Tab-separated table of C-alpha atoms in Angstrom:
chain	number	residue	atom	x	y	z
A	1	ALA	CA	0.048	0.062	0.063
A	2	LYS	CA	0.808	3.732	-0.291
A	3	VAL	CA	1.359	5.699	2.660
A	4	LEU	CA	-0.427	8.611	2.823
A	5	LYS	CA	-0.213	10.154	6.467
A	6	VAL	CA	2.651	8.938	9.005
A	7	ASN	CA	0.429	10.025	11.586
A	8	ASP	CA	-3.288	10.529	11.313
A	9	GLY	CA	-3.632	12.192	14.833
A	10	GLU	CA	-4.090	8.994	16.369
A	11	GLY	CA	-0.658	7.816	15.798
A	12	MET	CA	-2.302	5.608	13.101
A	13	ALA	CA	-0.307	5.781	9.152
A	14	ALA	CA	-2.688	5.965	7.000
A	15	LEU	CA	-2.650	3.712	3.654
A	16	SER	CA	-4.032	3.320	0.345
A	17	TYR	CA	-4.071	0.382	-1.761
A	18	LYS	CA	-5.936	2.151	-4.457
A	19	ARG	CA	-4.013	5.250	-4.739
A	20	LEU	CA	-0.863	2.530	-5.170
A	21	ALA	CA	-2.747	1.062	-7.725
A	22	ALA	CA	-3.720	4.212	-9.374
A	23	ASP	CA	-0.033	4.922	-9.512
A	24	LYS	CA	0.736	1.775	-11.356
A	25	GLY	CA	-1.874	2.532	-13.674
A	26	LEU	CA	-0.213	5.943	-14.478
A	27	LYS	CA	3.447	4.798	-14.945
A	28	ARG	CA	1.800	1.766	-17.238
A	29	LEU	CA	0.165	4.293	-19.190
A	30	LYS	CA	2.737	7.325	-19.460
A	31	GLU	CA	4.800	4.177	-21.068
A	32	ALA	CA	2.383	3.139	-23.632
A	33	PHE	CA	1.399	6.702	-24.012
A	34	GLU	CA	5.364	7.554	-24.684
A	35	ASN	CA	6.021	4.116	-26.980
A	36	LYS	CA	2.857	4.329	-28.587
A	37	GLU	CA	2.452	0.601	-27.612
A	38	VAL	CA	-1.591	-0.806	-27.948
A	39	LEU	CA	-2.747	-1.977	-25.197
A	40	LYS	CA	-6.064	-4.535	-24.233
A	41	GLU	CA	-8.424	-4.135	-22.124
A	42	LYS	CA	-12.057	-4.842	-21.155
A	43	VAL	CA	-14.930	-1.973	-21.282
A	44	THR	CA	-16.092	-1.163	-17.819
A	45	GLN	CA	-18.537	1.631	-18.642
A	46	VAL	CA	-20.279	2.121	-21.752
A	47	MET	CA	-20.931	6.078	-21.600
A	48	GLU	CA	-23.279	8.068	-24.184
A	49	LYS	CA	-20.178	10.105	-25.393
A	50	GLY	CA	-17.673	6.964	-25.860
A	51	LEU	CA	-16.705	4.107	-23.913
A	52	VAL	CA	-14.474	3.845	-20.396
A	53	VAL	CA	-11.941	1.123	-19.887
A	54	GLU	CA	-9.448	0.525	-16.780
A	55	VAL	CA	-6.024	0.007	-16.670
A	56	GLU	CA	-4.685	-1.131	-13.562
A	57	GLY	CA	-7.210	0.693	-11.925
A	58	THR	CA	-6.769	3.709	-13.981
A	59	ARG	CA	-9.439	4.973	-16.356
A	60	VAL	CA	-9.149	5.743	-19.933
A	61	PHE	CA	-11.684	7.614	-21.953
A	62	ILE	CA	-12.355	6.489	-25.945
A	63	PRO	CA	-14.561	8.411	-27.316
A	64	ALA	CA	-17.570	7.912	-29.793
A	65	SER	CA	-15.822	9.139	-32.524
A	66	MET	CA	-12.304	6.991	-31.757
A	67	VAL	CA	-14.064	3.714	-31.236
A	68	SER	CA	-14.681	2.725	-34.490
A	69	ASP	CA	-13.448	3.392	-38.230
A	70	THR	CA	-17.561	3.391	-39.065
A	71	TYR	CA	-19.831	5.507	-37.706
A	72	ASP	CA	-21.395	3.748	-34.281
A	73	LYS	CA	-24.801	4.760	-33.311
A	74	ASP	CA	-25.489	2.039	-30.608
A	75	LEU	CA	-22.225	1.654	-27.936
A	76	SER	CA	-23.841	-0.694	-25.895
A	77	LYS	CA	-22.476	-3.755	-27.664
A	78	TYR	CA	-18.959	-3.013	-26.534
A	79	ALA	CA	-20.091	-3.345	-22.451
A	80	GLY	CA	-18.091	-6.362	-21.217
A	81	GLN	CA	-15.855	-6.957	-24.326
A	82	GLU	CA	-11.631	-6.405	-24.645
A	83	ILE	CA	-11.016	-3.800	-27.183
A	84	GLU	CA	-7.483	-3.061	-28.436
A	85	PHE	CA	-6.516	0.802	-28.329
A	86	VAL	CA	-3.764	3.398	-27.961
A	87	VAL	CA	-3.461	6.142	-25.281
A	88	THR	CA	-3.394	9.638	-27.983
A	89	GLU	CA	-3.289	11.872	-24.915
A	90	PHE	CA	-2.391	11.545	-21.370
A	91	ASN	CA	-2.542	14.429	-18.750
A	92	PRO	CA	-3.271	13.240	-15.692
A	93	SER	CA	-2.506	15.878	-13.015
A	94	GLY	CA	-4.355	19.097	-12.835
A	95	ARG	CA	-8.015	20.358	-12.854
A	96	ARG	CA	-8.261	19.213	-16.438
A	97	SER	CA	-6.920	15.721	-16.258
A	98	ARG	CA	-7.713	13.719	-19.374
A	99	ILE	CA	-6.405	10.308	-20.663
A	100	ILE	CA	-7.714	9.637	-24.095
A	101	GLY	CA	-8.040	6.035	-25.968
A	102	ASP	CA	-8.082	5.738	-29.227
A	103	ARG	CA	-9.564	1.989	-30.956
A	104	LYS	CA	-10.060	3.719	-34.324
A	105	GLN	CA	-6.893	4.614	-35.188
A	106	ILE	CA	-5.477	0.932	-35.259
A	107	LEU	CA	-8.453	-0.356	-37.394
A	108	LEU	CA	-7.657	1.880	-40.142
A	109	GLU	CA	-3.939	0.740	-39.609
A	110	LYS	CA	-4.990	-2.945	-39.802
A	111	LYS	CA	-7.372	-2.412	-42.703
A	112	ALA	CA	-4.316	-0.496	-44.536
A	113	ALA	CA	-2.502	-3.476	-44.252
A	114	MET	CA	-5.572	-5.885	-45.268
A	115	GLN	CA	-6.145	-3.239	-48.754
A	116	LYS	CA	-2.401	-3.712	-49.642
A	117	GLU	CA	-2.119	-7.553	-49.219
A	118	LEU	CA	-5.869	-7.674	-50.617
A	119	PHE	CA	-4.410	-5.604	-53.612
A	120	GLU	CA	-1.538	-7.533	-54.542
A	121	LYS	CA	-2.898	-10.762	-55.063
A	122	ILE	CA	-6.052	-9.761	-57.154
A	123	ALA	CA	-6.570	-9.426	-60.789
A	124	VAL	CA	-9.550	-8.621	-62.872
A	125	GLY	CA	-11.140	-12.030	-63.551
A	126	GLN	CA	-10.163	-14.085	-60.778
A	127	THR	CA	-12.893	-14.852	-58.734
A	128	VAL	CA	-13.237	-14.006	-54.964
A	129	GLU	CA	-15.252	-14.839	-51.761
A	130	GLY	CA	-16.673	-11.764	-49.690
A	131	VAL	CA	-19.890	-11.094	-47.485
A	132	VAL	CA	-21.936	-8.433	-48.420
A	133	LYS	CA	-21.811	-5.257	-46.021
A	134	ASN	CA	-24.713	-3.153	-47.149
A	135	VAL	CA	-27.171	-3.373	-49.841
A	136	THR	CA	-28.371	-0.140	-51.466
A	137	ASP	CA	-31.090	0.902	-54.387
A	138	PHE	CA	-28.063	0.862	-56.748
A	139	GLY	CA	-26.305	-2.242	-55.523
A	140	ALA	CA	-24.299	-3.845	-52.912
A	141	PHE	CA	-20.978	-3.432	-51.350
A	142	ILE	CA	-18.913	-6.773	-50.286
A	143	ASP	CA	-16.172	-6.732	-47.984
A	144	LEU	CA	-13.228	-8.930	-49.708
A	145	GLY	CA	-11.647	-8.683	-46.278
A	146	GLY	CA	-9.290	-5.516	-46.793
A	147	ALA	CA	-11.136	-3.520	-48.894
A	148	ASP	CA	-15.284	-3.130	-50.531
A	149	GLY	CA	-16.356	-3.853	-53.690
A	150	LEU	CA	-19.582	-2.772	-55.777
A	151	LEU	CA	-21.572	-5.472	-57.281
A	152	HIS	CA	-24.027	-2.734	-59.185
A	153	ILE	CA	-27.605	-3.725	-59.971
A	154	SER	CA	-26.638	-4.351	-63.758
A	155	GLU	CA	-24.031	-6.896	-62.654
A	156	MET	CA	-26.062	-9.036	-60.087
A	157	SER	CA	-27.656	-11.401	-62.492
A	158	TRP	CA	-27.967	-12.340	-66.424
A	159	GLY	CA	-31.331	-11.316	-65.865
A	160	ARG	CA	-33.454	-8.415	-64.476
A	161	ILE	CA	-33.104	-7.452	-60.536
A	162	GLU	CA	-35.789	-5.148	-59.969
A	163	ASN	CA	-34.538	-4.241	-56.207
A	164	PRO	CA	-30.844	-5.551	-54.346
A	165	LYS	CA	-32.511	-5.665	-51.492
A	166	LYS	CA	-35.305	-8.381	-51.700
A	167	VAL	CA	-31.969	-10.437	-53.084
A	168	PHE	CA	-29.060	-9.783	-50.858
A	169	LYS	CA	-29.232	-8.653	-47.272
A	170	VAL	CA	-26.264	-8.093	-44.964
A	171	GLY	CA	-23.856	-11.112	-44.053
A	172	ASP	CA	-24.518	-12.967	-46.892
A	173	LYS	CA	-21.830	-14.844	-48.205
A	174	LEU	CA	-20.861	-14.576	-52.097
A	175	LYS	CA	-18.648	-15.929	-54.985
A	176	VAL	CA	-17.962	-12.587	-57.101
A	177	LEU	CA	-15.817	-11.991	-59.998
A	178	ILE	CA	-13.564	-9.298	-60.175
A	179	LYS	CA	-14.785	-7.403	-63.402
A	180	GLU	CA	-12.639	-3.988	-63.178
A	181	ILE	CA	-10.054	-2.692	-60.355
A	182	ASN	CA	-9.284	1.070	-60.549
A	183	GLY	CA	-7.329	2.372	-58.251
A	184	ASN	CA	-8.368	1.466	-54.803
A	185	LYS	CA	-12.241	0.985	-56.176
A	186	ILE	CA	-13.289	-2.560	-57.128
A	187	ALA	CA	-16.387	-3.178	-59.632
A	188	LEU	CA	-17.711	-6.879	-59.055
A	189	SER	CA	-20.215	-9.085	-61.301
A	190	LEU	CA	-22.060	-12.343	-60.905
A	191	LYS	CA	-22.155	-12.624	-64.579
A	192	PHE	CA	-20.270	-15.664	-64.833
A	193	ASP	CA	-19.225	-16.124	-68.644
A	194	ASP	CA	-20.535	-20.523	-68.148
A	195	ALA	CA	-23.819	-18.962	-67.112
A	196	ASN	CA	-24.108	-16.302	-70.007
A	197	PRO	CA	-27.636	-17.432	-71.784
A	198	TRP	CA	-26.764	-15.513	-75.323
A	199	LYS	CA	-23.836	-18.655	-75.524
A	200	ASN	CA	-26.436	-20.606	-77.117
A	201	ALA	CA	-28.849	-17.889	-78.163
A	202	ALA	CA	-28.203	-18.338	-81.937
A	203	GLU	CA	-28.978	-21.818	-82.391
A	204	LYS	CA	-32.335	-21.089	-79.867
A	205	TYR	CA	-33.359	-17.915	-81.062
A	206	ALA	CA	-32.564	-18.566	-84.576
A	207	VAL	CA	-34.407	-16.272	-87.063
A	208	GLY	CA	-37.990	-18.467	-88.029
A	209	ASN	CA	-38.168	-20.244	-84.598
A	210	VAL	CA	-41.386	-20.291	-82.377
A	211	VAL	CA	-40.418	-19.112	-78.880
A	212	THR	CA	-42.865	-18.362	-76.010
A	213	GLY	CA	-41.428	-15.986	-73.142
A	214	LYS	CA	-43.335	-13.542	-70.874
A	215	VAL	CA	-44.234	-9.979	-71.346
A	216	ALA	CA	-41.135	-8.489	-68.748
A	217	ARG	CA	-42.185	-4.561	-69.447
A	218	MET	CA	-43.870	-2.570	-71.768
A	219	THR	CA	-43.494	0.861	-73.771
A	220	ASP	CA	-45.445	2.788	-76.715
A	221	PHE	CA	-44.192	1.228	-79.277
A	222	GLY	CA	-43.830	-2.918	-78.132
A	223	ALA	CA	-43.334	-4.842	-75.020
A	224	PHE	CA	-40.107	-6.689	-74.272
A	225	VAL	CA	-40.765	-10.205	-73.922
A	226	GLU	CA	-38.122	-12.203	-71.259
A	227	LEU	CA	-37.442	-15.847	-73.260
A	228	GLU	CA	-35.657	-16.862	-70.477
A	229	PRO	CA	-33.364	-14.920	-67.802
A	230	GLY	CA	-30.885	-12.264	-69.400
A	231	VAL	CA	-32.783	-12.382	-72.317
A	232	ASP	CA	-35.225	-9.991	-73.924
A	233	ALA	CA	-37.144	-9.940	-77.040
A	234	LEU	CA	-38.740	-7.087	-78.747
A	235	LEU	CA	-42.327	-7.181	-79.795
A	236	HIS	CA	-43.230	-4.346	-81.604
A	237	VAL	CA	-46.576	-2.997	-81.556
A	238	SER	CA	-47.042	-3.348	-85.271
A	239	GLN	CA	-46.049	-7.239	-85.220
A	240	ILE	CA	-48.501	-7.797	-82.378
A	241	ALA	CA	-51.231	-8.849	-84.462
A	242	LYS	CA	-52.852	-8.714	-87.954
A	243	GLU	CA	-55.192	-5.771	-86.934
A	244	HIS	CA	-53.769	-2.187	-86.211
A	245	ILE	CA	-53.244	-1.960	-82.578
A	246	GLU	CA	-52.664	1.616	-81.441
A	247	LYS	CA	-50.903	0.712	-77.874
A	248	PRO	CA	-49.438	-2.427	-76.852
A	249	SER	CA	-51.306	-2.166	-73.581
A	250	ASP	CA	-54.431	-2.676	-75.194
A	251	VAL	CA	-53.893	-6.250	-75.679
A	252	LEU	CA	-50.891	-6.960	-73.637
A	253	SER	CA	-50.300	-6.664	-70.140
A	254	VAL	CA	-46.732	-7.185	-68.197
A	255	GLY	CA	-46.717	-11.102	-67.248
A	256	ASP	CA	-48.957	-12.341	-70.011
A	257	GLU	CA	-47.398	-15.588	-71.667
A	258	VAL	CA	-46.850	-14.711	-75.523
A	259	THR	CA	-45.964	-17.435	-78.443
A	260	ALA	CA	-43.751	-15.416	-81.475
A	261	LYS	CA	-41.963	-16.443	-84.023
A	262	VAL	CA	-38.502	-14.944	-84.583
A	263	VAL	CA	-37.964	-12.367	-87.183
A	264	ASP	CA	-34.643	-10.904	-86.274
A	265	PHE	CA	-31.727	-11.887	-84.557
A	266	ASN	CA	-28.459	-9.392	-83.971
A	267	GLU	CA	-25.615	-11.430	-81.786
A	268	ALA	CA	-24.114	-8.556	-81.545
A	269	ASP	CA	-26.059	-5.925	-79.745
A	270	HIS	CA	-28.398	-8.871	-78.317
A	271	LYS	CA	-31.120	-7.762	-79.696
A	272	ILE	CA	-34.214	-10.502	-80.835
A	273	SER	CA	-37.288	-9.148	-82.635
A	274	LEU	CA	-40.317	-11.137	-82.465
A	275	SER	CA	-43.750	-11.140	-84.583
A	276	VAL	CA	-46.931	-13.092	-83.765
A	277	LYS	CA	-47.981	-11.447	-87.029
A	278	ALA	CA	-45.965	-14.247	-88.491
A	279	LEU	CA	-47.479	-16.712	-87.591
A	280	THR	CA	-50.633	-16.047	-89.103
A	281	ALA	CA	-48.785	-15.115	-92.289
A	282	PRO	CA	-48.188	-18.580	-93.870
A	283	GLU	CA	-52.182	-19.449	-93.557
A	284	THR	CA	-52.708	-16.103	-95.234
A	285	VAL	CA	-50.172	-16.515	-97.712
A	286	GLU	CA	-51.618	-20.136	-98.664
A	287	ALA	CA	-55.124	-18.724	-98.346
A	288	GLU	CA	-54.575	-16.286	-100.740
A	289	GLU	CA	-52.700	-18.818	-103.406
A	290	GLU	CA	-56.005	-20.988	-103.142
A	291	SER	CA	-58.065	-18.384	-104.376
A	292	ASP	CA	-55.452	-17.145	-106.687
A	293	ALA	CA	-55.737	-20.929	-107.713
A	294	ASP	CA	-59.710	-21.297	-107.992
A	295	VAL	CA	-59.400	-17.991	-110.116
A	296	VAL	CA	-57.278	-19.592	-112.441
A	297	SER	CA	-58.789	-22.835	-112.882
A	298	VAL	CA	-62.226	-21.112	-113.823
A	299	ASP	CA	-60.590	-18.827	-116.536
A	300	ILE	CA	-59.023	-21.837	-117.644
A	301	ASP	CA	-62.326	-23.891	-118.108
A	302	ALA	CA	-64.123	-21.087	-119.708
A	303	VAL	CA	-60.656	-20.607	-122.587
A	304	ILE	CA	-61.169	-24.082	-123.134
A	305	ALA	CA	-65.135	-23.929	-123.668
A	306	ALA	CA	-64.811	-20.952	-125.817
A	307	GLU	CA	-62.224	-22.670	-127.610
A	308	ALA	CA	-64.480	-26.081	-128.528
A	309	GLU	CA	-67.344	-23.350	-129.367
A	310	ASN	CA	-65.190	-21.765	-131.894
A	311	SER	CA	-64.371	-24.882	-133.600
A	312	GLU	CA	-67.948	-26.087	-133.522
A	313	LYS	CA	-68.473	-23.081	-135.688
């Protein structure tokens, strides 16, 4: 114990174990501050503005802004946890006694080291594993272990994704393709080449083939029909029916199943044109040919009869 008073007036010495422990704690913190040493202690108190840890009985305050490298609204999760920190301010004496710790600095240093290691081993075209960190309306941020990559909504599937939040949630593990690396920015994709629906599209959707799909979306000039995830075809308003149609929505709705003939296939631009009208065209042509044949046969009979009459005369 530490002697506080030799004689308290009654012949007794006043001792303090707590004060001795505090002195030891101050000495330990001073060394850590001067050497920029990383300390690890348990959180003893969660306050509105930060956390409190104790080093050999001496309190160290870690402000909320220095707890994490990202904004933490709820600090209660740190209660009782052991955390690493460095002492960034050591002023134990005077009216404005302050001993301040910083955890954020350590996290940023670790992240920088992990980021450097990650960029040294990844390359465009590689498949890597990651964890969904955040999901937005335009995509998802994937933690690759040292850096985050953006999985844009347009790269989530060969098909159409309306809302990323309905497909992914924070914590999901994914295998993603590194599409592009630009400085510290990483663009990711789930559109793997072996699953590309356009690989065999030329055969499946050759001109003349009859196909079936569902109306995916409507425009004033036609309807886009999804033949399979990632493959849409345009059914122009002029090709929906034999009769004149003002608007596609007059006869079609999203989700309707449509059977039509492929009338144009452009593999380079990934464009396919369909026609329902073309399905009825052959019957029309045949009917017209039969009608023409009847007219011709009647004419021939009339000619033969006329010639016979003339020869008798």
